[in-house]
């Protein structure tokens, strides 16, 4: 019986581990809004930098390698290019997609490096 009494005493006591929440005041709302604006300004600045780099820079050396793969698969065919270049170790689907991206680049005049990086910028936007 004493055990049950002690257990019920524990249940009735207020826990000191919980931190009481302060009511949402106008000052707190303004502070949250300010942090949200700062976050979105940072995201937009990062997006602007990413777009600038995609358009105006050559990127890493990998961009040149992918450009060569795209051109070669388009001109020689996938199987022939696998035989001709031992460094061609990418899956066929990716190679064909890159080849089509190269063809689209030639047809539109949009640099291949821009087209190669654009999907990753769109993925970044989708994460938001």
PDB file of C-alpha atoms in Angstrom:
ATOM      1  CA  UNK A   1       0.000   0.000   0.000  1.00  0.00           C
ATOM      2  CA  UNK A   2       2.803   2.403   0.788  1.00  0.00           C
ATOM      3  CA  UNK A   3       4.354   1.745  -2.570  1.00  0.00           C
ATOM      4  CA  UNK A   4       1.205   2.799  -4.368  1.00  0.00           C
ATOM      5  CA  UNK A   5       0.975   5.896  -2.238  1.00  0.00           C
ATOM      6  CA  UNK A   6       4.555   6.832  -3.137  1.00  0.00           C
ATOM      7  CA  UNK A   7       3.897   6.167  -6.818  1.00  0.00           C
ATOM      8  CA  UNK A   8       0.807   8.380  -6.799  1.00  0.00           C
ATOM      9  CA  UNK A   9       2.790  11.042  -4.969  1.00  0.00           C
ATOM     10  CA  UNK A  10       5.369  10.984  -7.759  1.00  0.00           C
ATOM     11  CA  UNK A  11       2.714  11.347 -10.434  1.00  0.00           C
ATOM     12  CA  UNK A  12       1.141  14.312  -8.721  1.00  0.00           C
ATOM     13  CA  UNK A  13       4.399  16.243  -8.330  1.00  0.00           C
ATOM     14  CA  UNK A  14       5.352  18.626 -11.067  1.00  0.00           C
ATOM     15  CA  UNK A  15       8.452  17.722 -12.974  1.00  0.00           C
ATOM     16  CA  UNK A  16      11.308  20.165 -12.665  1.00  0.00           C
ATOM     17  CA  UNK A  17      12.994  18.902 -15.842  1.00  0.00           C
ATOM     18  CA  UNK A  18      10.555  20.600 -18.184  1.00  0.00           C
ATOM     19  CA  UNK A  19      11.455  24.151 -19.141  1.00  0.00           C
ATOM     20  CA  UNK A  20       8.441  26.424 -18.971  1.00  0.00           C
ATOM     21  CA  UNK A  21       7.732  28.092 -22.286  1.00  0.00           C
ATOM     22  CA  UNK A  22       7.320  31.810 -22.345  1.00  0.00           C
ATOM     23  CA  UNK A  23       4.263  33.141 -24.107  1.00  0.00           C
ATOM     24  CA  UNK A  24       4.795  34.256 -27.696  1.00  0.00           C
ATOM     25  CA  UNK A  25       5.143  37.987 -27.329  1.00  0.00           C
ATOM     26  CA  UNK A  26       5.395  40.585 -30.049  1.00  0.00           C
ATOM     27  CA  UNK A  27       9.133  40.833 -29.356  1.00  0.00           C
ATOM     28  CA  UNK A  28       9.550  37.065 -29.822  1.00  0.00           C
ATOM     29  CA  UNK A  29       7.542  37.146 -33.050  1.00  0.00           C
ATOM     30  CA  UNK A  30       9.702  39.975 -34.427  1.00  0.00           C
ATOM     31  CA  UNK A  31      12.857  38.067 -33.463  1.00  0.00           C
ATOM     32  CA  UNK A  32      11.653  34.920 -35.281  1.00  0.00           C
ATOM     33  CA  UNK A  33      10.713  36.957 -38.343  1.00  0.00           C
ATOM     34  CA  UNK A  34      14.142  38.588 -38.355  1.00  0.00           C
ATOM     35  CA  UNK A  35      15.847  35.191 -38.276  1.00  0.00           C
ATOM     36  CA  UNK A  36      13.675  33.944 -41.140  1.00  0.00           C
ATOM     37  CA  UNK A  37      14.518  36.973 -43.258  1.00  0.00           C
ATOM     38  CA  UNK A  38      18.222  36.453 -42.526  1.00  0.00           C
ATOM     39  CA  UNK A  39      17.922  32.799 -43.521  1.00  0.00           C
ATOM     40  CA  UNK A  40      16.194  33.558 -46.828  1.00  0.00           C
ATOM     41  CA  UNK A  41      18.638  36.354 -47.657  1.00  0.00           C
ATOM     42  CA  UNK A  42      21.484  33.908 -47.083  1.00  0.00           C
ATOM     43  CA  UNK A  43      19.794  31.279 -49.268  1.00  0.00           C
ATOM     44  CA  UNK A  44      19.231  33.820 -52.058  1.00  0.00           C
ATOM     45  CA  UNK A  45      22.826  35.029 -51.842  1.00  0.00           C
ATOM     46  CA  UNK A  46      24.045  31.428 -52.089  1.00  0.00           C
ATOM     47  CA  UNK A  47      21.779  30.810 -55.074  1.00  0.00           C
ATOM     48  CA  UNK A  48      23.052  33.950 -56.803  1.00  0.00           C
ATOM     49  CA  UNK A  49      26.663  32.852 -56.270  1.00  0.00           C
ATOM     50  CA  UNK A  50      25.875  29.358 -57.557  1.00  0.00           C
ATOM     51  CA  UNK A  51      24.214  30.728 -60.716  1.00  0.00           C
ATOM     52  CA  UNK A  52      27.088  33.160 -61.298  1.00  0.00           C
ATOM     53  CA  UNK A  53      29.651  30.364 -60.981  1.00  0.00           C
ATOM     54  CA  UNK A  54      27.658  28.078 -63.301  1.00  0.00           C
ATOM     55  CA  UNK A  55      27.440  30.720 -66.016  1.00  0.00           C
ATOM     56  CA  UNK A  56      30.732  32.582 -65.829  1.00  0.00           C
ATOM     57  CA  UNK A  57      33.318  29.998 -64.760  1.00  0.00           C
ATOM     58  CA  UNK A  58      34.610  26.834 -66.411  1.00  0.00           C
ATOM     59  CA  UNK A  59      34.160  24.772 -63.274  1.00  0.00           C
ATOM     60  CA  UNK A  60      36.292  21.853 -62.262  1.00  0.00           C
ATOM     61  CA  UNK A  61      38.347  19.707 -64.597  1.00  0.00           C
ATOM     62  CA  UNK A  62      35.511  17.165 -64.543  1.00  0.00           C
ATOM     63  CA  UNK A  63      33.408  19.460 -66.725  1.00  0.00           C
ATOM     64  CA  UNK A  64      35.966  19.103 -69.521  1.00  0.00           C
ATOM     65  CA  UNK A  65      36.019  15.322 -69.102  1.00  0.00           C
ATOM     66  CA  UNK A  66      32.209  15.122 -69.255  1.00  0.00           C
ATOM     67  CA  UNK A  67      32.225  17.370 -72.320  1.00  0.00           C
ATOM     68  CA  UNK A  68      34.682  15.038 -74.026  1.00  0.00           C
ATOM     69  CA  UNK A  69      32.565  11.995 -73.081  1.00  0.00           C
ATOM     70  CA  UNK A  70      29.417  13.677 -74.413  1.00  0.00           C
ATOM     71  CA  UNK A  71      31.050  14.600 -77.700  1.00  0.00           C
ATOM     72  CA  UNK A  72      32.705  11.190 -78.160  1.00  0.00           C
ATOM     73  CA  UNK A  73      29.612   9.115 -77.360  1.00  0.00           C
ATOM     74  CA  UNK A  74      27.635  11.265 -79.773  1.00  0.00           C
ATOM     75  CA  UNK A  75      30.180  10.903 -82.566  1.00  0.00           C
ATOM     76  CA  UNK A  76      31.456   7.332 -82.142  1.00  0.00           C
ATOM     77  CA  UNK A  77      28.526   5.627 -80.452  1.00  0.00           C
ATOM     78  CA  UNK A  78      28.459   4.270 -76.942  1.00  0.00           C
ATOM     79  CA  UNK A  79      29.964   0.821 -77.551  1.00  0.00           C
ATOM     80  CA  UNK A  80      32.741   2.097 -79.827  1.00  0.00           C
ATOM     81  CA  UNK A  81      33.670   4.764 -77.291  1.00  0.00           C
ATOM     82  CA  UNK A  82      33.845   2.173 -74.506  1.00  0.00           C
ATOM     83  CA  UNK A  83      36.349   0.236 -76.646  1.00  0.00           C
ATOM     84  CA  UNK A  84      38.332   3.300 -77.692  1.00  0.00           C
ATOM     85  CA  UNK A  85      38.719   4.941 -74.280  1.00  0.00           C
ATOM     86  CA  UNK A  86      39.703   2.819 -71.267  1.00  0.00           C
ATOM     87  CA  UNK A  87      38.933   5.767 -68.979  1.00  0.00           C
ATOM     88  CA  UNK A  88      35.280   5.574 -70.001  1.00  0.00           C
ATOM     89  CA  UNK A  89      33.960   3.764 -66.942  1.00  0.00           C
ATOM     90  CA  UNK A  90      30.552   5.404 -66.557  1.00  0.00           C
ATOM     91  CA  UNK A  91      27.264   3.504 -66.826  1.00  0.00           C
ATOM     92  CA  UNK A  92      25.587   3.493 -70.241  1.00  0.00           C
ATOM     93  CA  UNK A  93      22.505   5.420 -69.089  1.00  0.00           C
ATOM     94  CA  UNK A  94      24.560   8.288 -67.691  1.00  0.00           C
ATOM     95  CA  UNK A  95      26.723   8.322 -70.802  1.00  0.00           C
ATOM     96  CA  UNK A  96      23.715   8.554 -73.075  1.00  0.00           C
ATOM     97  CA  UNK A  97      22.135  11.324 -70.972  1.00  0.00           C
ATOM     98  CA  UNK A  98      25.385  13.294 -71.088  1.00  0.00           C
ATOM     99  CA  UNK A  99      25.571  12.710 -74.841  1.00  0.00           C
ATOM    100  CA  UNK A 100      22.049  14.095 -75.284  1.00  0.00           C
ATOM    101  CA  UNK A 101      23.005  17.043 -73.082  1.00  0.00           C
ATOM    102  CA  UNK A 102      25.949  17.679 -75.428  1.00  0.00           C
ATOM    103  CA  UNK A 103      23.655  17.527 -78.455  1.00  0.00           C
ATOM    104  CA  UNK A 104      21.259  19.959 -76.781  1.00  0.00           C
ATOM    105  CA  UNK A 105      24.194  22.264 -76.048  1.00  0.00           C
ATOM    106  CA  UNK A 106      25.236  22.276 -79.701  1.00  0.00           C
ATOM    107  CA  UNK A 107      21.671  22.812 -80.913  1.00  0.00           C
ATOM    108  CA  UNK A 108      20.919  25.721 -78.578  1.00  0.00           C
ATOM    109  CA  UNK A 109      24.328  27.336 -78.229  1.00  0.00           C
ATOM    110  CA  UNK A 110      24.121  27.124 -74.425  1.00  0.00           C
ATOM    111  CA  UNK A 111      27.551  26.112 -73.135  1.00  0.00           C
ATOM    112  CA  UNK A 112      27.764  22.496 -72.021  1.00  0.00           C
ATOM    113  CA  UNK A 113      29.247  23.528 -68.653  1.00  0.00           C
ATOM    114  CA  UNK A 114      26.124  25.581 -67.888  1.00  0.00           C
ATOM    115  CA  UNK A 115      23.776  22.753 -68.850  1.00  0.00           C
ATOM    116  CA  UNK A 116      25.775  20.244 -66.831  1.00  0.00           C
ATOM    117  CA  UNK A 117      25.517  22.322 -63.637  1.00  0.00           C
ATOM    118  CA  UNK A 118      21.932  23.573 -64.003  1.00  0.00           C
ATOM    119  CA  UNK A 119      20.225  20.377 -62.728  1.00  0.00           C
ATOM    120  CA  UNK A 120      22.208  20.600 -59.492  1.00  0.00           C
ATOM    121  CA  UNK A 121      21.074  24.179 -58.959  1.00  0.00           C
ATOM    122  CA  UNK A 122      17.479  23.047 -59.507  1.00  0.00           C
ATOM    123  CA  UNK A 123      17.946  20.251 -56.982  1.00  0.00           C
ATOM    124  CA  UNK A 124      19.203  22.810 -54.465  1.00  0.00           C
ATOM    125  CA  UNK A 125      16.044  24.832 -55.034  1.00  0.00           C
ATOM    126  CA  UNK A 126      13.894  21.747 -54.623  1.00  0.00           C
ATOM    127  CA  UNK A 127      15.430  21.027 -51.232  1.00  0.00           C
ATOM    128  CA  UNK A 128      14.216  24.369 -49.940  1.00  0.00           C
TER     129      UNK A 128
END
